[in-house]
CSV table of C-alpha atoms and ligand atoms in Angstrom, one decimal:
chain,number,residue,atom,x,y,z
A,220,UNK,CA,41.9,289.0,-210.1
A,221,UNK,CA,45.4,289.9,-211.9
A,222,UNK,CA,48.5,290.3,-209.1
A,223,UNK,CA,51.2,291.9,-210.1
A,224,UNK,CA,54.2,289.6,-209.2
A,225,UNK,CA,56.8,292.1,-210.5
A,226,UNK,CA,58.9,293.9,-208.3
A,227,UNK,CA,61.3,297.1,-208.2
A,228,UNK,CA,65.1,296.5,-208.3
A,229,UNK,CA,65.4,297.3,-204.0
A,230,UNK,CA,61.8,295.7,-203.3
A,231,UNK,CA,63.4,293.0,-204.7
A,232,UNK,CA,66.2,292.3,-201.5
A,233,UNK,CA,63.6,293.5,-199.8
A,234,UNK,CA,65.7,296.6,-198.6
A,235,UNK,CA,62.5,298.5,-197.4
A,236,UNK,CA,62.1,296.2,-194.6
A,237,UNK,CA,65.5,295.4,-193.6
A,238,UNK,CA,66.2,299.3,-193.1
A,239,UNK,CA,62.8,299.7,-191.7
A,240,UNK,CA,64.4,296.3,-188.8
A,241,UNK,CA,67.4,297.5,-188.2
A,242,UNK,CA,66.0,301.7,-187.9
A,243,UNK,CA,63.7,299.6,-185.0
A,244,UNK,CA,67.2,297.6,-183.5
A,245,UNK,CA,69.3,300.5,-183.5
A,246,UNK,CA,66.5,303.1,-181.6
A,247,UNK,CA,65.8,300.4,-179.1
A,248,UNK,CA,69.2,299.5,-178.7
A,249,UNK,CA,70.4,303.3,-178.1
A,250,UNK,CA,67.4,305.1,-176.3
A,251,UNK,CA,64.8,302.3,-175.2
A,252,UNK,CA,65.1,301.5,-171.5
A,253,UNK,CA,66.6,298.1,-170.6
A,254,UNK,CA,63.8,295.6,-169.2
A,255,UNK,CA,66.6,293.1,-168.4
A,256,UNK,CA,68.7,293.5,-165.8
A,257,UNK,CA,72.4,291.8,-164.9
A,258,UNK,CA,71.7,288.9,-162.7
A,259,UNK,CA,72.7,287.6,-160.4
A,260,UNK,CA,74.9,290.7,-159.2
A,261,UNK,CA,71.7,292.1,-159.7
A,262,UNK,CA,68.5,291.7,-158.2
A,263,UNK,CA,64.9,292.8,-158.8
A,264,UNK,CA,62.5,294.3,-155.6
A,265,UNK,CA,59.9,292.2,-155.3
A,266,UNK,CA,56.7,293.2,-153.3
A,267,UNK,CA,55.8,292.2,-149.8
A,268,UNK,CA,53.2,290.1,-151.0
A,269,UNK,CA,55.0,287.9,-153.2
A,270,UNK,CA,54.9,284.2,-152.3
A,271,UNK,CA,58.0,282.2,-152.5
A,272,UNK,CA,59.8,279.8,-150.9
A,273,UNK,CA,58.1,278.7,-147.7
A,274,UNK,CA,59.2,278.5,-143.6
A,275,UNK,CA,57.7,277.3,-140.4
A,276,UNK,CA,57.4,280.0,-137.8
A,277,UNK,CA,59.7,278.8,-134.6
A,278,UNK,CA,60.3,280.3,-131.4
A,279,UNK,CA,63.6,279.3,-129.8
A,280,UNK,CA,63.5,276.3,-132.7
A,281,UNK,CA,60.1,274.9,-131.2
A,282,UNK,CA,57.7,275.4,-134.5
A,283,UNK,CA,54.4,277.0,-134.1
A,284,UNK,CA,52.7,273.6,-135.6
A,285,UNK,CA,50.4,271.8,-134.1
A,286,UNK,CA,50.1,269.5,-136.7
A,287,UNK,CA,46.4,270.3,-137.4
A,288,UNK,CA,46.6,269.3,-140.6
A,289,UNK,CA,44.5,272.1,-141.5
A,290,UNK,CA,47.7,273.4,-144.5
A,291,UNK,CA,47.7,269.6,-146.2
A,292,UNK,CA,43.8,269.5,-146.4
A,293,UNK,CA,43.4,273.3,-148.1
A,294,UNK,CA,46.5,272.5,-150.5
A,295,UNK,CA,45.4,272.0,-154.1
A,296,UNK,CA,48.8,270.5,-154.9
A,297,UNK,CA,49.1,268.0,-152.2
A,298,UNK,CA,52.6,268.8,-151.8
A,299,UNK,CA,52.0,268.8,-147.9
A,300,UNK,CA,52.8,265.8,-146.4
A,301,UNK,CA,52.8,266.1,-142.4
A,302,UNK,CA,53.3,262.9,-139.4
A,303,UNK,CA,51.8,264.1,-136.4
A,304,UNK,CA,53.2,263.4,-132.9
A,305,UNK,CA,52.3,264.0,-129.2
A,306,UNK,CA,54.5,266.1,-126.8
A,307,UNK,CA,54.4,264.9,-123.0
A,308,UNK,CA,52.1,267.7,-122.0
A,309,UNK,CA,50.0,266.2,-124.7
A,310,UNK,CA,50.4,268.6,-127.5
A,311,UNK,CA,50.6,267.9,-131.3
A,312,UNK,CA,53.4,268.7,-133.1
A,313,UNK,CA,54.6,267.3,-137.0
A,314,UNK,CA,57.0,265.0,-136.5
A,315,UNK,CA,57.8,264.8,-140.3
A,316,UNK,CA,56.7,268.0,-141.9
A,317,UNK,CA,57.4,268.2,-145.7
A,318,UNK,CA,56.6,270.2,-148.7
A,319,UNK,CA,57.3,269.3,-152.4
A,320,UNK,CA,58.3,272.8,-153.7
A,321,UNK,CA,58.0,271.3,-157.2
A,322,UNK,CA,54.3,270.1,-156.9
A,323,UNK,CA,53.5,273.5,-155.1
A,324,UNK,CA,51.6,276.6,-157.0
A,325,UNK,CA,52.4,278.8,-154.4
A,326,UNK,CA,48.6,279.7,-154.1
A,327,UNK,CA,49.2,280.6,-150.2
A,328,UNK,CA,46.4,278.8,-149.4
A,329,UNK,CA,48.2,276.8,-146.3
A,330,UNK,CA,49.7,280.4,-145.1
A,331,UNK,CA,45.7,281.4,-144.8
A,332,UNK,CA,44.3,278.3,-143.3
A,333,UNK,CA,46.9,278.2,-140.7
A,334,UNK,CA,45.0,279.0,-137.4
A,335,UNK,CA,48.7,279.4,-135.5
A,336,UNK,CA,50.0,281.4,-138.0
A,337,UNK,CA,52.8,279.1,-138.2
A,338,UNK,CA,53.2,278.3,-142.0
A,339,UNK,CA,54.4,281.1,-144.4
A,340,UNK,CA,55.8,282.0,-147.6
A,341,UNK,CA,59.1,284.4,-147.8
A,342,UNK,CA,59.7,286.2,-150.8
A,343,UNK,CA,62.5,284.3,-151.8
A,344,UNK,CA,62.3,282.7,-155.3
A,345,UNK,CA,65.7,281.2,-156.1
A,346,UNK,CA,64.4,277.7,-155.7
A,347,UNK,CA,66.2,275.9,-158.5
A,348,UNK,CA,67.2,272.4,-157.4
A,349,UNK,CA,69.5,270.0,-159.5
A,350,UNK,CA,67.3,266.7,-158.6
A,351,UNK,CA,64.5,266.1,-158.3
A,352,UNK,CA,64.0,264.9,-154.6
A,353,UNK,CA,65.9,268.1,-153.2
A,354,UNK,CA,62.8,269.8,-154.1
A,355,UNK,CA,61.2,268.2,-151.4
A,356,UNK,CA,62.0,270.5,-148.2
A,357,UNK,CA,61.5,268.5,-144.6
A,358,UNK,CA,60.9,269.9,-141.6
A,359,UNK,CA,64.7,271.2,-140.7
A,360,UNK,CA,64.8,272.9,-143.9
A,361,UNK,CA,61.3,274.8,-143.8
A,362,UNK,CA,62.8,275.7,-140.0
A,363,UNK,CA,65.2,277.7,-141.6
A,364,UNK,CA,63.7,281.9,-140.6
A,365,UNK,CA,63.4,282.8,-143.8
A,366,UNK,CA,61.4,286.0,-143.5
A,367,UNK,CA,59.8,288.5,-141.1
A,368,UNK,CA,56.2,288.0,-142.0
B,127,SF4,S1,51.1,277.5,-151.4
B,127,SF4,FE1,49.3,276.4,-152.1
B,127,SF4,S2,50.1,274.7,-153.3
B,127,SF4,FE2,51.8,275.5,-152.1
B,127,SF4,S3,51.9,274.2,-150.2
B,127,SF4,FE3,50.6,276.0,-149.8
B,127,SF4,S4,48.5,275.4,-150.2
B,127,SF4,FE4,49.9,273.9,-151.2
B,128,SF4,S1,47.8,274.6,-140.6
B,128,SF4,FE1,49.4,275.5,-139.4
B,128,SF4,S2,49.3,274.5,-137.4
B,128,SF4,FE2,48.0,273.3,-138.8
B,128,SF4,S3,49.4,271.7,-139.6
B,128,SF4,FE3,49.6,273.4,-141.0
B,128,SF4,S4,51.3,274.6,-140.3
B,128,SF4,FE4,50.7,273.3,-138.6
């Protein structure tokens, strides 16, 4: 089969296309509706149902815990990691209570297992750490109310 290598003088910069590129720029640049927006001043709605960041439920800063261990055995990451300890009227509550937000998938699994509703996942997501071991939240950081679920 013969091709026929030989082009016109403007197929030759290819000035077909380039009009055709920038006819494309300027009409989305002009009329298109922006799907970016100016964060952080601002911010996106996200729905009730996301799952973010995660908290302990507390009432007067006494967590709902019981240390069942119920969250670390359901989570697929193992980013759980929970010492359990005895109160004096012989209830279980975590000690040490940490989660590795970097290891997490944010599956909400732990939030469903819970049987004392106590662990839960707010809808915030600015979870950027600088190192590596501030990703791991311990139990004063996850007491923090961060939601009203
Ligand atoms: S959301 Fe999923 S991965 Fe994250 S801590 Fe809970 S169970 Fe584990
Ligand atoms: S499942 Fe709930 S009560 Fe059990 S250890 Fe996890 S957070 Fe505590």
């Amino acid at each position: 089969m013969l091709v026929n290598n030989k082009k016109g003088f403007l197929n030759k910069f290819y000035l077909f296309e380039i009009l055709t590129g920038l006819k494309i720029t300027m009409r989305n640049m002009l009329f298109a509706k922006n799907v970016t927006i100016q964060y952080p001043e601002e911010r996106r709605t996200y729905s009730d149902r996301y799952r973010g960041l995660h908290y302990i439920k507390s009432v007067n800063g006494v967590e709902n815990c019981t240390a069942c261990m119920l969250c670390p055995t359901v989570c697929p990451a193992e980013c759980i990691h929970i010492v359990a300890g005895e109160r004096p009227d012989k209830e279980k509550y975590p000690v040490k209570f940490e989660i590795d937000i970097l290891r997490c998938c944010y599956c909400g699994f732990c939030e469903e297992a819970c049987p004392k509703d106590a662990i839960k996942l707010s809808n915030i997501y600015e979870m950027a750490v600088s190192y590596r071991d501030k990703g791991v939240y311990d139990k004063e950081a996850l007491l923090v109310q961060r939601g009203t679920k």
